Short mmCIF file of C-alpha atoms in Angstrom, two decimals:
data_model
loop_
_atom_site.label_atom_id
_atom_site.label_comp_id
_atom_site.label_asym_id
_atom_site.label_seq_id
_atom_site.Cartn_x
_atom_site.Cartn_y
_atom_site.Cartn_z
CA UNK A 1 128.30 82.59 -42.28
CA UNK A 2 125.36 84.86 -39.78
CA UNK A 3 124.45 88.23 -40.75
CA UNK A 4 125.05 90.01 -37.46
CA UNK A 5 122.29 92.27 -37.57
CA UNK A 6 119.55 90.42 -38.78
CA UNK A 7 120.67 87.55 -36.40
CA UNK A 8 120.65 89.74 -33.33
CA UNK A 9 117.39 90.97 -34.12
CA UNK A 10 116.13 88.00 -34.54
CA UNK A 11 117.95 86.47 -31.19
CA UNK A 12 115.90 89.43 -29.30
CA UNK A 13 112.53 87.70 -30.94
CA UNK A 14 113.66 84.76 -29.65
CA UNK A 15 114.42 86.04 -26.59
CA UNK A 16 111.09 88.16 -25.68
CA UNK A 17 109.29 84.87 -26.42
CA UNK A 18 110.87 82.92 -23.78
CA UNK A 19 110.23 85.32 -21.60
CA UNK A 20 106.67 85.87 -22.75
CA UNK A 21 106.44 81.88 -22.12
CA UNK A 22 107.85 82.21 -18.65
CA UNK A 23 105.50 85.13 -17.30
CA UNK A 24 102.86 82.96 -18.63
CA UNK A 25 104.37 80.33 -16.48
CA UNK A 26 104.55 82.55 -13.54
CA UNK A 27 100.98 83.63 -13.60
CA UNK A 28 99.64 80.18 -14.40
CA UNK A 29 101.55 79.15 -10.64
CA UNK A 30 100.12 81.51 -9.36
CA UNK A 31 96.41 81.08 -10.67
CA UNK A 32 96.71 77.51 -9.51
CA UNK A 33 97.21 77.99 -6.17
CA UNK A 34 94.25 80.71 -5.68
CA UNK A 35 92.15 78.60 -7.60
CA UNK A 36 92.92 75.68 -4.43
CA UNK A 37 93.15 78.38 -1.66
CA UNK A 38 90.21 79.73 -2.58
CA UNK A 39 88.28 76.26 -3.83
CA UNK A 40 87.84 78.36 -7.45
CA UNK A 41 86.13 75.56 -9.90
CA UNK A 42 85.71 78.03 -12.11
CA UNK A 43 89.62 79.66 -12.04
CA UNK A 44 91.20 75.99 -12.45
CA UNK A 45 89.07 75.18 -15.24
CA UNK A 46 90.19 78.45 -16.84
CA UNK A 47 94.06 77.57 -16.18
CA UNK A 48 93.19 74.22 -18.50
CA UNK A 49 91.78 76.12 -21.18
CA UNK A 50 94.63 78.91 -21.13
CA UNK A 51 97.32 75.87 -21.03
CA UNK A 52 96.88 75.71 -24.78
CA UNK A 53 98.44 79.45 -25.10
CA UNK A 54 102.01 77.78 -23.27
CA UNK A 55 102.46 74.57 -26.20
CA UNK A 56 101.93 77.28 -28.99
CA UNK A 57 104.15 79.73 -27.28
CA UNK A 58 106.53 76.62 -27.20
CA UNK A 59 105.91 75.47 -30.54
CA UNK A 60 106.90 78.87 -31.96
CA UNK A 61 110.41 79.06 -29.69
CA UNK A 62 110.94 75.87 -30.63
CA UNK A 63 110.29 76.30 -34.88
CA UNK A 64 112.40 80.06 -34.83
CA UNK A 65 115.24 78.36 -33.16
CA UNK A 66 115.32 75.50 -35.42
CA UNK A 67 115.01 77.66 -38.54
CA UNK A 68 117.79 80.11 -37.27
CA UNK A 69 119.78 77.08 -36.96
CA UNK A 70 118.84 75.84 -40.50
CA UNK A 71 119.60 79.03 -41.92
CA UNK A 72 122.33 80.67 -40.14
CA UNK A 73 124.14 78.31 -39.01
CA UNK A 74 125.73 79.70 -36.04
CA UNK A 75 128.74 78.09 -34.27
CA UNK A 76 130.04 78.86 -30.53
CA UNK A 77 128.20 80.86 -28.31
CA UNK A 78 125.26 81.20 -31.38
CA UNK A 79 124.75 78.28 -31.31
CA UNK A 80 124.26 77.82 -27.62
CA UNK A 81 121.79 80.43 -27.34
CA UNK A 82 119.74 78.69 -29.76
CA UNK A 83 119.84 75.59 -28.06
CA UNK A 84 119.46 77.06 -24.57
CA UNK A 85 116.77 78.59 -25.75
CA UNK A 86 115.31 75.45 -26.80
CA UNK A 87 116.10 73.66 -23.30
CA UNK A 88 114.57 76.52 -21.39
CA UNK A 89 111.44 76.52 -23.43
CA UNK A 90 110.82 73.21 -22.68
CA UNK A 91 110.92 73.34 -18.88
CA UNK A 92 108.82 76.40 -18.80
CA UNK A 93 106.13 74.96 -20.69
CA UNK A 94 106.28 71.59 -17.97
CA UNK A 95 106.10 74.05 -15.54
CA UNK A 96 103.20 75.44 -17.10
CA UNK A 97 101.60 71.43 -16.95
CA UNK A 98 102.37 71.57 -13.59
CA UNK A 99 99.58 74.24 -12.75
CA UNK A 100 97.43 72.57 -14.75
CA UNK A 101 98.35 69.88 -12.79
CA UNK A 102 97.70 71.94 -9.40
CA UNK A 103 94.78 72.95 -10.70
CA UNK A 104 93.41 69.16 -12.21
CA UNK A 105 93.52 68.32 -7.91
CA UNK A 106 92.03 71.14 -7.27
CA UNK A 107 88.58 70.48 -9.70
CA UNK A 108 88.86 66.29 -7.59
CA UNK A 109 89.40 68.41 -4.08
CA UNK A 110 86.63 70.50 -5.01
CA UNK A 111 84.62 72.31 -2.13
CA UNK A 112 85.16 70.25 0.18
CA UNK A 113 87.02 72.08 3.93
CA UNK A 114 90.70 71.57 3.70
CA UNK A 115 92.22 68.66 5.71
CA UNK A 116 94.93 70.92 7.14
CA UNK A 117 96.35 74.05 6.35
CA UNK A 118 98.47 74.34 3.52
CA UNK A 119 101.32 76.40 4.78
CA UNK A 120 103.97 74.27 3.32
CA UNK A 121 102.44 74.17 0.10
CA UNK A 122 101.69 77.95 -0.28
CA UNK A 123 106.03 77.85 0.71
CA UNK A 124 106.56 75.38 -1.93
CA UNK A 125 104.65 76.83 -4.18
CA UNK A 126 106.19 80.77 -3.65
CA UNK A 127 110.12 79.49 -3.94
CA UNK A 128 109.00 77.31 -7.09
CA UNK A 129 107.24 80.64 -8.37
CA UNK A 130 110.60 83.24 -7.27
CA UNK A 131 112.98 80.87 -9.04
CA UNK A 132 110.96 80.75 -12.12
CA UNK A 133 111.43 84.72 -11.49
CA UNK A 134 115.02 84.63 -10.82
CA UNK A 135 116.04 81.79 -13.47
CA UNK A 136 114.67 84.25 -16.15
CA UNK A 137 116.83 87.19 -14.84
CA UNK A 138 119.81 84.85 -14.33
CA UNK A 139 119.11 84.11 -18.19
CA UNK A 140 118.71 87.71 -19.46
CA UNK A 141 121.29 89.31 -17.57
CA UNK A 142 123.63 86.30 -18.01
CA UNK A 143 124.04 86.14 -14.20
CA UNK A 144 125.56 82.93 -12.96
CA UNK A 145 125.05 84.14 -9.27
CA UNK A 146 121.53 84.35 -10.04
CA UNK A 147 121.80 81.08 -10.97
CA UNK A 148 123.59 79.69 -8.56
CA UNK A 149 121.08 81.00 -6.19
CA UNK A 150 118.14 79.58 -7.85
CA UNK A 151 119.53 75.95 -7.10
CA UNK A 152 120.20 76.83 -3.04
CA UNK A 153 116.23 77.51 -3.23
CA UNK A 154 115.85 74.25 -4.96
CA UNK A 155 117.33 72.71 -1.52
CA UNK A 156 114.68 74.21 0.37
CA UNK A 157 111.78 73.56 -1.37
CA UNK A 158 113.41 69.67 -1.26
CA UNK A 159 113.21 69.86 2.55
CA UNK A 160 109.47 71.27 2.59
CA UNK A 161 108.53 68.74 0.01
CA UNK A 162 109.87 65.97 2.82
CA UNK A 163 108.15 67.53 5.76
CA UNK A 164 104.66 68.05 3.97
CA UNK A 165 104.67 64.09 2.62
CA UNK A 166 105.63 62.79 6.58
CA UNK A 167 102.36 64.70 7.74
CA UNK A 168 100.15 63.88 4.79
CA UNK A 169 101.25 60.10 5.29
CA UNK A 170 100.52 60.96 8.80
CA UNK A 171 96.74 62.50 8.28
CA UNK A 172 96.20 59.24 6.02
CA UNK A 173 96.39 57.22 9.29
CA UNK A 174 94.25 59.26 11.90
CA UNK A 175 91.66 59.93 8.66
CA UNK A 176 91.12 57.51 6.36
CA UNK A 177 88.45 59.28 5.42
CA UNK A 178 89.89 62.05 3.53
CA UNK A 179 91.98 60.17 1.54
CA UNK A 180 91.10 60.90 -1.45
CA UNK A 181 91.72 64.64 -0.64
CA UNK A 182 95.17 63.85 1.02
CA UNK A 183 96.26 62.08 -1.92
CA UNK A 184 94.95 64.79 -4.05
CA UNK A 185 97.64 67.14 -1.51
CA UNK A 186 100.69 64.94 -2.14
CA UNK A 187 100.14 65.31 -5.63
CA UNK A 188 99.97 69.17 -5.50
CA UNK A 189 103.14 68.90 -3.39
CA UNK A 190 105.08 66.67 -5.46
CA UNK A 191 103.77 69.16 -8.71
CA UNK A 192 105.77 71.83 -7.13
CA UNK A 193 108.65 70.17 -6.14
CA UNK A 194 108.95 69.02 -9.39
CA UNK A 195 108.67 72.55 -10.81
CA UNK A 196 111.08 73.57 -8.84
CA UNK A 197 113.46 70.87 -10.06
CA UNK A 198 112.76 72.05 -13.95
CA UNK A 199 113.82 75.69 -13.33
CA UNK A 200 117.10 74.37 -11.64
CA UNK A 201 117.18 72.74 -14.87
CA UNK A 202 116.76 76.49 -16.60
CA UNK A 203 119.88 77.70 -14.91
CA UNK A 204 121.99 74.75 -15.16
CA UNK A 205 121.17 76.16 -19.19
CA UNK A 206 122.33 79.27 -17.74
CA UNK A 207 126.35 77.93 -17.10
CA UNK A 208 126.26 76.30 -19.71
CA UNK A 209 125.22 79.58 -22.26
CA UNK A 210 127.97 80.95 -20.23
CA UNK A 211 130.80 78.78 -19.58
CA UNK A 212 129.75 76.21 -22.13
CA UNK A 213 130.01 73.19 -20.32
CA UNK A 214 127.31 71.64 -18.14
CA UNK A 215 127.06 71.71 -14.48
CA UNK A 216 125.02 69.80 -11.89
CA UNK A 217 123.90 72.35 -9.72
CA UNK A 218 122.01 69.62 -7.71
CA UNK A 219 124.48 67.79 -6.11
#
């Protein structure tokens, strides 16, 4: 039997930890793009070092949610809240991992000039971060309209990803001496596209939380 007052307090704590992890991922993604744009290797290395914090937060969220399930034996919407928290934490942590991957690619590119302007990559990054913020609002407010908007923005990221890869493949033909950097820029584009997919997973979990059934928002 769930003791309501204490359980609500525990849910609030879990909720706050999840938002903290989300804010961490937003910051890490912003830092990773800044490192790429400015060829800031020290900043890229700091992103790698700071990633342990995201891993720790995800573990705390998972352990706390599992403890609440074991102790309180919640049912219906309360159980969904705990399951959704675990799933969302996993998706957010993966986004922090993508920030680390972008930082690693930045280190590999080093100080050499970029082979092309990275406007599409910057747009993909901007959309991914906006999507993450919006998905956290959707979760916080249980707002299905915002969750649906996240899925629509994912289509824009997919389109930008397709354009970017096409441009980079064309560059690989005309500037084969820059293939190593072109490959890293392709990886970065892929990391951002995957990050947006993970945000869409968060939006789908908001639907599950509110409606009690699964929706595929990528269709």
